[in-house]
Amino acid sequence: EAQVTQNPRYLITVTGKKLTVTCSQNMNHEYMSWYRQDPGLGLRQIYYSMNVEVTDKGDVPEGYKVSRKEKRNFPLILESPSPNQTSLYFCASSLGTSGTGELFFGEGSRLTVL
Amino acid sequence: AQKVTQAQTEISVVEKEDVTLDCVYETRDTTYYLFWYKQPPSGELVFLIRRNSFDEQNEISGRYSWNFQKSTSSFNFTITASQVVDSAVYFCALSADSGNTPLVFGKGTRLSVIA
């Protein structure tokens, strides 16, 4: 089954404790991206990647890191989480490199930073 | 800069009513793509439609239809004979084809269809 898989789905952590949210897709998609969803703000792009070893900042990259060592994986790293990073996070992938195609989303990861 | 505005934060309709969700966008690019996504109460995001800037034909898919008008920079979404299962948050989004441009989402419209 074609899918984007995120883990963990739910996480409560404390300020400053590094964490990684993994994202993996099995559709051989070139483009992958991370979004955060906050009430009243909709979805905002954090980082995206058009291909292996190519990543770029979205609208709200501060406090996050990503890497794209393999085509299928695009982990989101919070080196020192803070409460303002409490949010619902979505990973997505798309065929092609431009990000202008249909996005396939993961189920979301709800992160709470205390 | 690109921008998507969904002025309607929340809409409530009674089942079987028609409802239109508005989307207004801003971009300087001549080649761009517009999208609608649905987020039902279960939380997942579901792709509904993608339209490129050179195709202004309206699209109909069952009870769903989309009206793209470049003259008013709008890409509105109409649900005909709404059903309770249409209750969701709907997002309009814009992506330009000019290289490294993030996909920009509107803030969403929460639609509640009441039986």
PDB file of C-alpha atoms in Angstrom:
ATOM      1  CA  GLU A   1       0.000   0.000   0.000  1.00  0.00           C
ATOM      2  CA  ALA A   2       1.314   3.420  -0.997  1.00  0.00           C
ATOM      3  CA  GLN A   3       1.818   5.473   2.108  1.00  0.00           C
ATOM      4  CA  VAL A   4       3.740   8.030   4.100  1.00  0.00           C
ATOM      5  CA  THR A   5       4.550   6.811   7.593  1.00  0.00           C
ATOM      6  CA  GLN A   6       5.389   9.083  10.497  1.00  0.00           C
ATOM      7  CA  ASN A   7       6.601   8.121  13.945  1.00  0.00           C
ATOM      8  CA  PRO A   8       5.842   8.761  16.676  1.00  0.00           C
ATOM      9  CA  ARG A   9       2.196   9.668  16.255  1.00  0.00           C
ATOM     10  CA  TYR A  10       2.026  11.191  19.708  1.00  0.00           C
ATOM     11  CA  LEU A  11       4.820  12.492  21.889  1.00  0.00           C
ATOM     12  CA  ILE A  12       5.064  14.496  25.069  1.00  0.00           C
ATOM     13  CA  THR A  13       8.519  15.769  25.869  1.00  0.00           C
ATOM     14  CA  VAL A  14      10.248  18.450  27.902  1.00  0.00           C
ATOM     15  CA  THR A  15      12.022  21.602  26.867  1.00  0.00           C
ATOM     16  CA  GLY A  16      15.503  21.000  25.548  1.00  0.00           C
ATOM     17  CA  LYS A  17      15.324  17.244  25.061  1.00  0.00           C
ATOM     18  CA  LYS A  18      16.316  16.493  21.493  1.00  0.00           C
ATOM     19  CA  LEU A  19      13.848  14.503  19.478  1.00  0.00           C
ATOM     20  CA  THR A  20      13.415  13.176  15.970  1.00  0.00           C
ATOM     21  CA  VAL A  21      10.195  12.559  14.109  1.00  0.00           C
ATOM     22  CA  THR A  22      10.748  10.049  11.360  1.00  0.00           C
ATOM     23  CA  CYS A  23       9.047  10.088   7.985  1.00  0.00           C
ATOM     24  CA  SER A  24       9.238   7.392   5.359  1.00  0.00           C
ATOM     25  CA  GLN A  25       7.478   7.004   2.008  1.00  0.00           C
ATOM     26  CA  ASN A  26       7.288   3.923  -0.199  1.00  0.00           C
ATOM     27  CA  MET A  27       6.242   5.605  -3.441  1.00  0.00           C
ATOM     28  CA  ASN A  28       9.709   6.517  -4.727  1.00  0.00           C
ATOM     29  CA  HIS A  29       8.756  10.185  -4.573  1.00  0.00           C
ATOM     30  CA  GLU A  30      11.397  12.827  -5.178  1.00  0.00           C
ATOM     31  CA  TYR A  31       9.793  15.604  -3.168  1.00  0.00           C
ATOM     32  CA  MET A  32       9.231  15.478   0.580  1.00  0.00           C
ATOM     33  CA  SER A  33       8.168  18.153   2.997  1.00  0.00           C
ATOM     34  CA  TRP A  34       7.279  18.889   6.604  1.00  0.00           C
ATOM     35  CA  TYR A  35       4.399  21.058   7.773  1.00  0.00           C
ATOM     36  CA  ARG A  36       3.103  22.132  11.112  1.00  0.00           C
ATOM     37  CA  GLN A  37      -0.550  22.790  11.772  1.00  0.00           C
ATOM     38  CA  ASP A  38      -1.631  25.205  14.467  1.00  0.00           C
ATOM     39  CA  PRO A  39      -5.137  26.457  15.304  1.00  0.00           C
ATOM     40  CA  GLY A  40      -6.011  29.528  13.296  1.00  0.00           C
ATOM     41  CA  LEU A  41      -2.795  29.383  11.298  1.00  0.00           C
ATOM     42  CA  GLY A  42      -3.446  26.514   8.960  1.00  0.00           C
ATOM     43  CA  LEU A  43      -0.539  24.509   7.589  1.00  0.00           C
ATOM     44  CA  ARG A  44       2.871  26.087   7.365  1.00  0.00           C
ATOM     45  CA  GLN A  45       5.830  24.565   5.618  1.00  0.00           C
ATOM     46  CA  ILE A  46       8.911  23.944   7.746  1.00  0.00           C
ATOM     47  CA  TYR A  47      11.392  22.368   5.327  1.00  0.00           C
ATOM     48  CA  TYR A  48      11.248  20.613   2.030  1.00  0.00           C
ATOM     49  CA  SER A  49      13.492  18.454  -0.100  1.00  0.00           C
ATOM     50  CA  MET A  50      13.446  18.148  -3.865  1.00  0.00           C
ATOM     51  CA  ASN A  51      15.845  15.238  -3.974  1.00  0.00           C
ATOM     52  CA  VAL A  52      18.394  13.289  -1.981  1.00  0.00           C
ATOM     53  CA  GLU A  53      20.884  15.598  -0.247  1.00  0.00           C
ATOM     54  CA  VAL A  54      18.866  18.660  -1.298  1.00  0.00           C
ATOM     55  CA  THR A  55      16.898  20.453   1.407  1.00  0.00           C
ATOM     56  CA  ASP A  56      15.562  23.965   1.730  1.00  0.00           C
ATOM     57  CA  LYS A  57      13.765  26.136   4.231  1.00  0.00           C
ATOM     58  CA  GLY A  58      10.049  26.705   4.135  1.00  0.00           C
ATOM     59  CA  ASP A  59       8.194  29.450   5.926  1.00  0.00           C
ATOM     60  CA  VAL A  60       8.932  28.461   9.522  1.00  0.00           C
ATOM     61  CA  PRO A  61      12.286  26.635   9.706  1.00  0.00           C
ATOM     62  CA  GLU A  62      13.578  28.106  12.977  1.00  0.00           C
ATOM     63  CA  GLY A  63      14.264  25.474  15.607  1.00  0.00           C
ATOM     64  CA  TYR A  64      14.157  22.551  13.166  1.00  0.00           C
ATOM     65  CA  LYS A  65      16.627  20.543  11.147  1.00  0.00           C
ATOM     66  CA  VAL A  66      16.103  17.950   8.453  1.00  0.00           C
ATOM     67  CA  SER A  67      18.205  15.567   6.439  1.00  0.00           C
ATOM     68  CA  ARG A  68      17.638  13.601   3.240  1.00  0.00           C
ATOM     69  CA  LYS A  69      20.273  10.916   3.032  1.00  0.00           C
ATOM     70  CA  GLU A  70      17.969   8.455   1.316  1.00  0.00           C
ATOM     71  CA  LYS A  71      15.083   9.058  -1.035  1.00  0.00           C
ATOM     72  CA  ARG A  72      12.493   7.391   1.160  1.00  0.00           C
ATOM     73  CA  ASN A  73      13.324   9.051   4.498  1.00  0.00           C
ATOM     74  CA  PHE A  74      13.034  12.641   5.626  1.00  0.00           C
ATOM     75  CA  PRO A  75      13.394  12.961   9.409  1.00  0.00           C
ATOM     76  CA  LEU A  76      12.527  16.137  11.272  1.00  0.00           C
ATOM     77  CA  ILE A  77      14.888  16.971  14.108  1.00  0.00           C
ATOM     78  CA  LEU A  78      14.192  19.269  17.016  1.00  0.00           C
ATOM     79  CA  GLU A  79      17.582  19.814  18.619  1.00  0.00           C
ATOM     80  CA  SER A  80      16.263  21.734  21.625  1.00  0.00           C
ATOM     81  CA  PRO A  81      12.467  21.716  21.625  1.00  0.00           C
ATOM     82  CA  SER A  82      10.592  24.607  23.151  1.00  0.00           C
ATOM     83  CA  PRO A  83       6.911  24.950  24.103  1.00  0.00           C
ATOM     84  CA  ASN A  84       6.176  27.020  20.989  1.00  0.00           C
ATOM     85  CA  GLN A  85       6.962  23.924  18.954  1.00  0.00           C
ATOM     86  CA  THR A  86       3.948  22.171  20.424  1.00  0.00           C
ATOM     87  CA  SER A  87       1.980  21.411  17.291  1.00  0.00           C
ATOM     88  CA  LEU A  88       0.601  18.829  14.904  1.00  0.00           C
ATOM     89  CA  TYR A  89       3.219  17.879  12.348  1.00  0.00           C
ATOM     90  CA  PHE A  90       2.648  16.416   8.922  1.00  0.00           C
ATOM     91  CA  CYS A  91       5.125  14.881   6.543  1.00  0.00           C
ATOM     92  CA  ALA A  92       4.210  14.754   2.864  1.00  0.00           C
ATOM     93  CA  SER A  93       5.662  13.511  -0.383  1.00  0.00           C
ATOM     94  CA  SER A  94       5.023  14.165  -4.033  1.00  0.00           C
ATOM     95  CA  LEU A  95       6.100  12.778  -7.386  1.00  0.00           C
ATOM     96  CA  GLY A  96       8.470  15.074  -9.241  1.00  0.00           C
ATOM     97  CA  THR A  97      10.928  17.501  -7.774  1.00  0.00           C
ATOM     98  CA  SER A  98       9.072  20.779  -7.863  1.00  0.00           C
ATOM     99  CA  GLY A  99       6.503  20.164  -5.175  1.00  0.00           C
ATOM    100  CA  THR A 100       3.731  21.264  -7.501  1.00  0.00           C
ATOM    101  CA  GLY A 101       2.084  17.869  -7.673  1.00  0.00           C
ATOM    102  CA  GLU A 102      -0.441  16.160  -5.459  1.00  0.00           C
ATOM    103  CA  LEU A 103       0.845  15.762  -1.926  1.00  0.00           C
ATOM    104  CA  PHE A 104       0.474  12.495  -0.057  1.00  0.00           C
ATOM    105  CA  PHE A 105       0.405  13.143   3.665  1.00  0.00           C
ATOM    106  CA  GLY A 106       1.318  11.049   6.650  1.00  0.00           C
ATOM    107  CA  GLU A 107      -1.192  10.679   9.462  1.00  0.00           C
ATOM    108  CA  GLY A 108       0.379  13.395  11.547  1.00  0.00           C
ATOM    109  CA  SER A 109       2.464  13.529  14.719  1.00  0.00           C
ATOM    110  CA  ARG A 110       1.102  15.423  17.675  1.00  0.00           C
ATOM    111  CA  LEU A 111       3.950  16.852  19.701  1.00  0.00           C
ATOM    112  CA  THR A 112       3.646  18.490  23.096  1.00  0.00           C
ATOM    113  CA  VAL A 113       6.653  20.241  24.615  1.00  0.00           C
ATOM    114  CA  LEU A 114       6.340  21.011  28.323  1.00  0.00           C
TER     115      LEU A 114
ATOM    116  CA  ALA B   1       5.332  36.631  -1.979  1.00  0.00           C
ATOM    117  CA  GLN B   2       2.606  34.097  -2.330  1.00  0.00           C
ATOM    118  CA  LYS B   3      -0.511  34.214  -0.242  1.00  0.00           C
ATOM    119  CA  VAL B   4      -3.767  32.303   0.044  1.00  0.00           C
ATOM    120  CA  THR B   5      -6.772  33.765   1.812  1.00  0.00           C
ATOM    121  CA  GLN B   6      -9.746  31.760   2.958  1.00  0.00           C
ATOM    122  CA  ALA B   7     -11.917  34.430   4.453  1.00  0.00           C
ATOM    123  CA  GLN B   8     -14.526  32.046   5.810  1.00  0.00           C
ATOM    124  CA  THR B   9     -13.258  30.578   9.050  1.00  0.00           C
ATOM    125  CA  GLU B  10     -16.329  28.472   9.767  1.00  0.00           C
ATOM    126  CA  ILE B  11     -19.485  27.669   7.849  1.00  0.00           C
ATOM    127  CA  SER B  12     -22.528  25.719   8.993  1.00  0.00           C
ATOM    128  CA  VAL B  13     -25.138  24.408   6.611  1.00  0.00           C
ATOM    129  CA  VAL B  14     -28.050  22.043   6.836  1.00  0.00           C
ATOM    130  CA  GLU B  15     -27.756  18.794   4.953  1.00  0.00           C
ATOM    131  CA  LYS B  16     -28.686  19.006   1.253  1.00  0.00           C
ATOM    132  CA  GLU B  17     -27.852  22.678   1.042  1.00  0.00           C
ATOM    133  CA  ASP B  18     -25.246  23.839  -1.451  1.00  0.00           C
ATOM    134  CA  VAL B  19     -22.196  25.560  -0.028  1.00  0.00           C
ATOM    135  CA  THR B  20     -19.296  27.466  -1.578  1.00  0.00           C
ATOM    136  CA  LEU B  21     -15.908  27.798   0.041  1.00  0.00           C
ATOM    137  CA  ASP B  22     -13.949  30.812  -1.097  1.00  0.00           C
ATOM    138  CA  CYS B  23     -10.254  30.939  -1.911  1.00  0.00           C
ATOM    139  CA  VAL B  24      -8.381  34.024  -3.081  1.00  0.00           C
ATOM    140  CA  TYR B  25      -4.697  33.845  -3.920  1.00  0.00           C
ATOM    141  CA  GLU B  26      -1.813  36.179  -4.651  1.00  0.00           C
ATOM    142  CA  THR B  27       1.259  35.401  -6.707  1.00  0.00           C
ATOM    143  CA  ARG B  28       3.528  37.174  -9.154  1.00  0.00           C
ATOM    144  CA  ASP B  29       4.283  33.979 -11.027  1.00  0.00           C
ATOM    145  CA  THR B  30       2.580  33.246 -14.303  1.00  0.00           C
ATOM    146  CA  THR B  31       2.842  29.496 -13.847  1.00  0.00           C
ATOM    147  CA  TYR B  32       1.364  28.181 -10.639  1.00  0.00           C
ATOM    148  CA  TYR B  33      -0.813  25.456  -9.246  1.00  0.00           C
ATOM    149  CA  LEU B  34      -3.827  25.594  -7.000  1.00  0.00           C
ATOM    150  CA  PHE B  35      -5.039  22.830  -4.739  1.00  0.00           C
ATOM    151  CA  TRP B  36      -7.806  21.901  -2.391  1.00  0.00           C
ATOM    152  CA  TYR B  37      -7.320  19.474   0.478  1.00  0.00           C
ATOM    153  CA  LYS B  38      -9.843  18.070   2.923  1.00  0.00           C
ATOM    154  CA  GLN B  39      -9.146  17.318   6.574  1.00  0.00           C
ATOM    155  CA  PRO B  40     -11.996  15.304   8.110  1.00  0.00           C
ATOM    156  CA  PRO B  41     -12.403  15.012  11.896  1.00  0.00           C
ATOM    157  CA  SER B  42     -10.125  11.965  11.863  1.00  0.00           C
ATOM    158  CA  GLY B  43      -7.259  14.327  11.028  1.00  0.00           C
ATOM    159  CA  GLU B  44      -5.740  13.041   7.825  1.00  0.00           C
ATOM    160  CA  LEU B  45      -5.249  15.332   4.839  1.00  0.00           C
ATOM    161  CA  VAL B  46      -6.843  14.249   1.611  1.00  0.00           C
ATOM    162  CA  PHE B  47      -6.089  15.661  -1.811  1.00  0.00           C
ATOM    163  CA  LEU B  48      -9.142  16.840  -3.747  1.00  0.00           C
ATOM    164  CA  ILE B  49      -7.941  18.709  -6.814  1.00  0.00           C
ATOM    165  CA  ARG B  50      -4.976  20.340  -8.536  1.00  0.00           C
ATOM    166  CA  ARG B  51      -5.356  23.011 -11.179  1.00  0.00           C
ATOM    167  CA  ASN B  52      -2.628  24.762 -13.161  1.00  0.00           C
ATOM    168  CA  SER B  53      -2.744  28.448 -13.989  1.00  0.00           C
ATOM    169  CA  PHE B  54      -3.261  27.869 -17.692  1.00  0.00           C
ATOM    170  CA  ASP B  55      -6.379  25.816 -17.293  1.00  0.00           C
ATOM    171  CA  GLU B  56      -9.359  27.940 -16.339  1.00  0.00           C
ATOM    172  CA  GLN B  57     -11.950  25.348 -17.135  1.00  0.00           C
ATOM    173  CA  ASN B  58     -14.278  24.608 -14.287  1.00  0.00           C
ATOM    174  CA  GLU B  59     -14.094  21.116 -12.903  1.00  0.00           C
ATOM    175  CA  ILE B  60     -16.877  18.917 -11.633  1.00  0.00           C
ATOM    176  CA  SER B  61     -16.449  15.687  -9.725  1.00  0.00           C
ATOM    177  CA  GLY B  62     -19.711  14.286  -8.458  1.00  0.00           C
ATOM    178  CA  ARG B  63     -21.111  16.752  -5.939  1.00  0.00           C
ATOM    179  CA  TYR B  64     -17.904  18.776  -5.941  1.00  0.00           C
ATOM    180  CA  SER B  65     -17.123  21.559  -8.366  1.00  0.00           C
ATOM    181  CA  TRP B  66     -14.395  24.148  -8.637  1.00  0.00           C
ATOM    182  CA  ASN B  67     -14.494  27.569 -10.227  1.00  0.00           C
ATOM    183  CA  PHE B  68     -11.125  29.027 -11.206  1.00  0.00           C
ATOM    184  CA  GLN B  69     -11.102  32.672 -12.238  1.00  0.00           C
ATOM    185  CA  LYS B  70      -7.745  34.309 -12.919  1.00  0.00           C
ATOM    186  CA  SER B  71      -9.397  37.701 -13.327  1.00  0.00           C
ATOM    187  CA  THR B  72     -10.343  37.696  -9.656  1.00  0.00           C
ATOM    188  CA  SER B  73      -7.520  35.406  -8.467  1.00  0.00           C
ATOM    189  CA  SER B  74     -10.044  33.026  -7.018  1.00  0.00           C
ATOM    190  CA  PHE B  75     -10.401  29.272  -6.896  1.00  0.00           C
ATOM    191  CA  ASN B  76     -13.708  28.575  -5.196  1.00  0.00           C
ATOM    192  CA  PHE B  77     -15.044  25.182  -4.199  1.00  0.00           C
ATOM    193  CA  THR B  78     -18.727  24.287  -4.214  1.00  0.00           C
ATOM    194  CA  ILE B  79     -20.346  21.267  -2.644  1.00  0.00           C
ATOM    195  CA  THR B  80     -23.798  20.544  -4.004  1.00  0.00           C
ATOM    196  CA  ALA B  81     -26.394  18.828  -1.826  1.00  0.00           C
ATOM    197  CA  SER B  82     -24.054  18.701   1.146  1.00  0.00           C
ATOM    198  CA  GLN B  83     -23.919  15.647   3.372  1.00  0.00           C
ATOM    199  CA  VAL B  84     -22.811  15.114   6.958  1.00  0.00           C
ATOM    200  CA  VAL B  85     -19.703  13.303   5.662  1.00  0.00           C
ATOM    201  CA  ASP B  86     -18.609  16.561   4.042  1.00  0.00           C
ATOM    202  CA  SER B  87     -17.992  18.031   7.494  1.00  0.00           C
ATOM    203  CA  ALA B  88     -14.284  18.804   7.564  1.00  0.00           C
ATOM    204  CA  VAL B  89     -11.713  21.540   7.377  1.00  0.00           C
ATOM    205  CA  TYR B  90     -10.936  22.442   3.797  1.00  0.00           C
ATOM    206  CA  PHE B  91      -7.633  23.987   2.777  1.00  0.00           C
ATOM    207  CA  CYS B  92      -6.823  25.850  -0.387  1.00  0.00           C
ATOM    208  CA  ALA B  93      -3.135  25.929  -1.374  1.00  0.00           C
ATOM    209  CA  LEU B  94      -0.858  27.542  -3.941  1.00  0.00           C
ATOM    210  CA  SER B  95       2.465  26.478  -5.395  1.00  0.00           C
ATOM    211  CA  ALA B  96       4.452  28.386  -7.979  1.00  0.00           C
ATOM    212  CA  ASP B  97       6.624  26.743 -10.587  1.00  0.00           C
ATOM    213  CA  SER B  98       9.468  29.204 -10.195  1.00  0.00           C
ATOM    214  CA  GLY B  99      11.999  26.949  -8.519  1.00  0.00           C
ATOM    215  CA  ASN B 100      12.311  26.877  -4.767  1.00  0.00           C
ATOM    216  CA  THR B 101       8.976  28.265  -3.694  1.00  0.00           C
ATOM    217  CA  PRO B 102       7.210  26.748  -0.711  1.00  0.00           C
ATOM    218  CA  LEU B 103       3.709  25.473  -1.027  1.00  0.00           C
ATOM    219  CA  VAL B 104       1.468  27.951   0.761  1.00  0.00           C
ATOM    220  CA  PHE B 105      -1.771  26.955   2.433  1.00  0.00           C
ATOM    221  CA  GLY B 106      -4.705  29.082   3.422  1.00  0.00           C
ATOM    222  CA  LYS B 107      -5.817  28.928   7.039  1.00  0.00           C
ATOM    223  CA  GLY B 108      -8.688  26.638   6.213  1.00  0.00           C
ATOM    224  CA  THR B 109     -12.470  26.748   6.372  1.00  0.00           C
ATOM    225  CA  ARG B 110     -14.250  24.512   8.839  1.00  0.00           C
ATOM    226  CA  LEU B 111     -17.467  23.213   7.295  1.00  0.00           C
ATOM    227  CA  SER B 112     -20.127  21.705   9.507  1.00  0.00           C
ATOM    228  CA  VAL B 113     -23.031  19.967   7.816  1.00  0.00           C
ATOM    229  CA  ILE B 114     -25.926  19.437  10.162  1.00  0.00           C
ATOM    230  CA  ALA B 115     -28.394  16.618   9.655  1.00  0.00           C
TER     231      ALA B 115
END
